[in-house]
Amino acid sequence: MASTSDKEDVQICFTTKQAQYAVPDYTLLVQSSIDTNGLNTLVYELLKESNVKQSKIQFDFIIASELLRTSLLEHIAKKNVATEDIIEVQYVEKYPPPEHKNCITQDDWISAVAVYGKWILTGSYDNTLHIWTTKGEHLLVIRGHEAAVKAVAWLSVYDDEASFVSASADQTAMIWQWNIEKNSVKCVHVCEEHKRGLLAVGANPDKSLIATGGWDTMLKIWSTSMQDETEDGESASKMIKAKQSKTKLPQCTLMGNIETITGIVWSDKTTIITSSWDHTLRIWDSELRGIKDECLGNEPFLDVDYSPLTRTIIAPSSDNFIKLFDPRSSESMYPKTVFKSHTQWAQCVRWSTVNEYLFVSGGYDDLVKLWDTRSPTMPLYDLRGHTDKVLCCDWSESKLIMSGGADNTLEIFKTEAR
């Protein structure tokens, strides 16, 4: 690549996939020191020349598959783009900043959150679960666990009833039924075969199975139906006990991790992905009951999420970084992209359900960050509100980002579903 100074000119050509903002495909000569502000001005002038009716919209610019976050000169040098060639500059409408919508306060740390439609489920360090509306109305406090609730997941929601699962440091997972009309909850199953506290729970897409994991390193799979399907060799006494109580027996136990399991997500009906303190992400087959693949890190992984839009995995780790893995790649064992911005532990991550490029993360630096996968060194936005470390986040509803933290608050941000 030929070197260039910031006062020299380079040739560029604008392209876009958003036809309403298309400009003529001129080759333009610009100073290599130009940045996003300068490029925005240039595109705006071209749109005016083309008589495109629009307000002054802000754009982001993609060069060599990465969003421009510096001067053009720095960017093309980093991406090893030849300055003698015409540089293709793709522009897209800038994603708008999320709007802070609400702040919900509880009596203790909020360590788990899941939203479904207009209902929010939270878990807390004071051993309780809470149900809220997305408008901030408190509906229920649910007691039953004997230690901090570390993970929650919705199983089903209908007009008049819903079900959900909670996992706790008391070594149990509980399956609950909520009568929405009467606003009453009962525990219908207790999953209690773990030997140490739980940190993670996940449900498969059709909610017929859940998986749990925690400090005992075991991944256990449970049926959510009323009838248990257990491993061969289950003792008769355990079977009798289960039938006489709410106790539920695991369908199977999968072993392979050598340290704590910190996160669980299902990528399809039979495939489970776990994160662990043993520096691995493991991909399990629940039918074959074994490990299919694994991804490696150099620090403990603290959470994991999977995007069905891109079939990729993101996982935060204790080195403050977030790693993206593509299990379909020939180099699936190693991260494809590393995201660097958190200044302390990156604790939790969640993909957007509608935009293949976007995800959120929460960290011990009190920040929630909204990321575009095409910008690994700088998030789109820092979402501020927490005054202590962020412990959990959720983006299950496309217009709502939520995060819970050690400041006893649940922060809710409204965003665009695109």
PDB file of C-alpha atoms in Angstrom, residues 271-405:
ATOM      1  CA  THR A 271     -28.180 -27.605  20.565  1.00  0.00           C
ATOM      2  CA  ILE A 272     -27.003 -25.866  23.727  1.00  0.00           C
ATOM      3  CA  ILE A 273     -24.149 -23.374  24.066  1.00  0.00           C
ATOM      4  CA  THR A 274     -22.533 -22.808  27.470  1.00  0.00           C
ATOM      5  CA  SER A 275     -19.958 -20.348  28.760  1.00  0.00           C
ATOM      6  CA  SER A 276     -17.610 -21.271  31.567  1.00  0.00           C
ATOM      7  CA  TRP A 277     -14.881 -20.137  33.903  1.00  0.00           C
ATOM      8  CA  ASP A 278     -12.673 -22.798  32.272  1.00  0.00           C
ATOM      9  CA  HIS A 279     -12.105 -20.387  29.317  1.00  0.00           C
ATOM     10  CA  THR A 280     -14.388 -22.336  26.974  1.00  0.00           C
ATOM     11  CA  LEU A 281     -17.656 -22.010  25.130  1.00  0.00           C
ATOM     12  CA  ARG A 282     -18.982 -25.511  24.578  1.00  0.00           C
ATOM     13  CA  ILE A 283     -21.598 -26.541  22.020  1.00  0.00           C
ATOM     14  CA  TRP A 284     -23.627 -29.551  23.160  1.00  0.00           C
ATOM     15  CA  ASP A 285     -26.012 -31.952  21.449  1.00  0.00           C
ATOM     16  CA  SER A 286     -28.857 -32.649  23.869  1.00  0.00           C
ATOM     17  CA  GLU A 287     -29.979 -35.735  21.941  1.00  0.00           C
ATOM     18  CA  LEU A 288     -26.558 -37.349  21.554  1.00  0.00           C
ATOM     19  CA  ARG A 289     -25.695 -36.053  25.052  1.00  0.00           C
ATOM     20  CA  GLY A 290     -22.212 -34.905  24.243  1.00  0.00           C
ATOM     21  CA  ILE A 291     -20.003 -32.011  23.112  1.00  0.00           C
ATOM     22  CA  LYS A 292     -20.119 -31.149  19.398  1.00  0.00           C
ATOM     23  CA  ASP A 293     -17.622 -28.294  19.352  1.00  0.00           C
ATOM     24  CA  GLU A 294     -15.889 -25.750  21.546  1.00  0.00           C
ATOM     25  CA  CYS A 295     -14.520 -22.203  21.303  1.00  0.00           C
ATOM     26  CA  LEU A 296     -11.510 -21.080  23.286  1.00  0.00           C
ATOM     27  CA  GLY A 297     -10.629 -17.914  25.182  1.00  0.00           C
ATOM     28  CA  ASN A 298      -7.728 -16.835  27.345  1.00  0.00           C
ATOM     29  CA  GLU A 299      -9.883 -15.727  30.291  1.00  0.00           C
ATOM     30  CA  PRO A 300     -13.069 -16.964  32.001  1.00  0.00           C
ATOM     31  CA  PHE A 301     -16.249 -16.402  29.988  1.00  0.00           C
ATOM     32  CA  LEU A 302     -19.019 -14.769  32.025  1.00  0.00           C
ATOM     33  CA  ASP A 303     -22.060 -15.089  29.732  1.00  0.00           C
ATOM     34  CA  VAL A 304     -23.058 -16.169  26.228  1.00  0.00           C
ATOM     35  CA  ASP A 305     -25.695 -15.382  23.610  1.00  0.00           C
ATOM     36  CA  TYR A 306     -26.492 -16.694  20.133  1.00  0.00           C
ATOM     37  CA  SER A 307     -27.974 -14.859  17.144  1.00  0.00           C
ATOM     38  CA  PRO A 308     -30.229 -16.910  14.844  1.00  0.00           C
ATOM     39  CA  LEU A 309     -29.924 -14.043  12.326  1.00  0.00           C
ATOM     40  CA  THR A 310     -26.181 -14.565  11.797  1.00  0.00           C
ATOM     41  CA  ARG A 311     -25.666 -17.919  13.573  1.00  0.00           C
ATOM     42  CA  THR A 312     -22.845 -16.387  15.557  1.00  0.00           C
ATOM     43  CA  ILE A 313     -21.987 -16.363  19.270  1.00  0.00           C
ATOM     44  CA  ILE A 314     -20.933 -13.506  21.519  1.00  0.00           C
ATOM     45  CA  ALA A 315     -19.409 -13.956  24.962  1.00  0.00           C
ATOM     46  CA  PRO A 316     -17.948 -11.463  27.467  1.00  0.00           C
ATOM     47  CA  SER A 317     -14.933 -12.351  29.556  1.00  0.00           C
ATOM     48  CA  SER A 318     -13.016 -11.203  32.613  1.00  0.00           C
ATOM     49  CA  ASP A 319     -10.368  -9.451  30.468  1.00  0.00           C
ATOM     50  CA  ASN A 320     -13.037  -6.771  29.787  1.00  0.00           C
ATOM     51  CA  PHE A 321     -13.420  -7.922  26.159  1.00  0.00           C
ATOM     52  CA  ILE A 322     -16.334  -9.394  24.248  1.00  0.00           C
ATOM     53  CA  LYS A 323     -15.560 -12.090  21.688  1.00  0.00           C
ATOM     54  CA  LEU A 324     -17.558 -13.051  18.608  1.00  0.00           C
ATOM     55  CA  PHE A 325     -17.301 -16.633  17.315  1.00  0.00           C
ATOM     56  CA  ASP A 326     -18.665 -18.179  14.133  1.00  0.00           C
ATOM     57  CA  PRO A 327     -19.191 -21.926  14.766  1.00  0.00           C
ATOM     58  CA  ARG A 328     -19.533 -22.536  11.005  1.00  0.00           C
ATOM     59  CA  SER A 329     -16.057 -21.169  10.259  1.00  0.00           C
ATOM     60  CA  SER A 330     -13.029 -23.372   9.691  1.00  0.00           C
ATOM     61  CA  GLU A 331     -11.440 -21.391  12.529  1.00  0.00           C
ATOM     62  CA  SER A 332     -14.498 -21.599  14.787  1.00  0.00           C
ATOM     63  CA  MET A 333     -12.347 -22.359  17.828  1.00  0.00           C
ATOM     64  CA  TYR A 334     -10.964 -18.821  17.900  1.00  0.00           C
ATOM     65  CA  PRO A 335     -12.738 -15.431  18.014  1.00  0.00           C
ATOM     66  CA  LYS A 336     -13.572 -13.803  14.702  1.00  0.00           C
ATOM     67  CA  THR A 337     -13.847 -10.333  16.282  1.00  0.00           C
ATOM     68  CA  VAL A 338     -12.912  -8.874  19.675  1.00  0.00           C
ATOM     69  CA  PHE A 339     -14.802  -5.852  21.011  1.00  0.00           C
ATOM     70  CA  LYS A 340     -12.853  -3.522  23.283  1.00  0.00           C
ATOM     71  CA  SER A 341     -14.345  -0.641  25.241  1.00  0.00           C
ATOM     72  CA  HIS A 342     -15.391  -1.797  28.715  1.00  0.00           C
ATOM     73  CA  THR A 343     -12.828  -0.767  31.328  1.00  0.00           C
ATOM     74  CA  GLN A 344     -13.853  -3.489  33.784  1.00  0.00           C
ATOM     75  CA  TRP A 345     -15.443  -6.940  33.490  1.00  0.00           C
ATOM     76  CA  ALA A 346     -17.919  -7.285  30.641  1.00  0.00           C
ATOM     77  CA  GLN A 347     -20.558  -9.253  32.522  1.00  0.00           C
ATOM     78  CA  CYS A 348     -23.518  -9.820  30.191  1.00  0.00           C
ATOM     79  CA  VAL A 349     -24.485  -9.686  26.500  1.00  0.00           C
ATOM     80  CA  ARG A 350     -27.651  -9.922  24.393  1.00  0.00           C
ATOM     81  CA  TRP A 351     -28.165  -9.824  20.630  1.00  0.00           C
ATOM     82  CA  SER A 352     -30.802  -7.713  18.927  1.00  0.00           C
ATOM     83  CA  THR A 353     -33.634  -9.948  17.702  1.00  0.00           C
ATOM     84  CA  VAL A 354     -34.217  -7.886  14.532  1.00  0.00           C
ATOM     85  CA  ASN A 355     -30.858  -6.388  13.501  1.00  0.00           C
ATOM     86  CA  GLU A 356     -28.048  -8.776  12.586  1.00  0.00           C
ATOM     87  CA  TYR A 357     -25.304  -6.282  13.476  1.00  0.00           C
ATOM     88  CA  LEU A 358     -26.416  -5.039  16.897  1.00  0.00           C
ATOM     89  CA  PHE A 359     -25.960  -6.293  20.447  1.00  0.00           C
ATOM     90  CA  VAL A 360     -25.767  -4.845  23.956  1.00  0.00           C
ATOM     91  CA  SER A 361     -23.375  -5.533  26.799  1.00  0.00           C
ATOM     92  CA  GLY A 362     -23.235  -4.625  30.475  1.00  0.00           C
ATOM     93  CA  GLY A 363     -20.119  -4.299  32.578  1.00  0.00           C
ATOM     94  CA  TYR A 364     -18.656  -3.716  35.996  1.00  0.00           C
ATOM     95  CA  ASP A 365     -17.788  -0.190  34.783  1.00  0.00           C
ATOM     96  CA  ASP A 366     -21.489   0.702  35.390  1.00  0.00           C
ATOM     97  CA  LEU A 367     -22.143   0.983  31.646  1.00  0.00           C
ATOM     98  CA  VAL A 368     -24.460  -0.644  29.147  1.00  0.00           C
ATOM     99  CA  LYS A 369     -23.012  -0.423  25.635  1.00  0.00           C
ATOM    100  CA  LEU A 370     -24.851  -0.715  22.330  1.00  0.00           C
ATOM    101  CA  TRP A 371     -22.563  -2.257  19.707  1.00  0.00           C
ATOM    102  CA  ASP A 372     -22.481  -2.694  15.952  1.00  0.00           C
ATOM    103  CA  THR A 373     -20.387  -5.731  15.004  1.00  0.00           C
ATOM    104  CA  ARG A 374     -18.768  -3.612  12.276  1.00  0.00           C
ATOM    105  CA  SER A 375     -17.244  -1.330  14.940  1.00  0.00           C
ATOM    106  CA  PRO A 376     -15.133  -3.493  17.278  1.00  0.00           C
ATOM    107  CA  THR A 377     -13.155  -0.701  18.945  1.00  0.00           C
ATOM    108  CA  MET A 378     -15.971   1.729  19.666  1.00  0.00           C
ATOM    109  CA  PRO A 379     -19.615   1.074  20.589  1.00  0.00           C
ATOM    110  CA  LEU A 380     -22.401   3.023  18.932  1.00  0.00           C
ATOM    111  CA  TYR A 381     -23.529   4.378  22.305  1.00  0.00           C
ATOM    112  CA  ASP A 382     -22.829   4.204  26.019  1.00  0.00           C
ATOM    113  CA  LEU A 383     -26.171   3.917  27.834  1.00  0.00           C
ATOM    114  CA  ARG A 384     -25.799   5.634  31.171  1.00  0.00           C
ATOM    115  CA  GLY A 385     -27.987   5.376  34.251  1.00  0.00           C
ATOM    116  CA  HIS A 386     -26.434   2.784  36.535  1.00  0.00           C
ATOM    117  CA  THR A 387     -24.279   3.941  39.441  1.00  0.00           C
ATOM    118  CA  ASP A 388     -22.827   0.492  40.178  1.00  0.00           C
ATOM    119  CA  LYS A 389     -21.857  -2.598  38.213  1.00  0.00           C
ATOM    120  CA  VAL A 390     -24.269  -4.006  35.628  1.00  0.00           C
ATOM    121  CA  LEU A 391     -25.138  -7.652  36.321  1.00  0.00           C
ATOM    122  CA  CYS A 392     -27.699  -8.553  33.646  1.00  0.00           C
ATOM    123  CA  CYS A 393     -29.275  -7.267  30.443  1.00  0.00           C
ATOM    124  CA  ASP A 394     -32.018  -8.211  28.000  1.00  0.00           C
ATOM    125  CA  TRP A 395     -33.100  -7.227  24.471  1.00  0.00           C
ATOM    126  CA  SER A 396     -35.807  -9.834  23.836  1.00  0.00           C
ATOM    127  CA  GLU A 397     -38.295  -7.137  22.845  1.00  0.00           C
ATOM    128  CA  SER A 398     -36.876  -5.264  19.863  1.00  0.00           C
ATOM    129  CA  LYS A 399     -37.861  -1.809  21.129  1.00  0.00           C
ATOM    130  CA  LEU A 400     -36.664  -2.215  24.729  1.00  0.00           C
ATOM    131  CA  ILE A 401     -33.172  -2.642  26.159  1.00  0.00           C
ATOM    132  CA  MET A 402     -33.091  -3.504  29.866  1.00  0.00           C
ATOM    133  CA  SER A 403     -30.326  -3.851  32.410  1.00  0.00           C
ATOM    134  CA  GLY A 404     -30.174  -4.656  36.106  1.00  0.00           C
ATOM    135  CA  GLY A 405     -27.377  -3.867  38.479  1.00  0.00           C
TER     136      GLY A 405
END
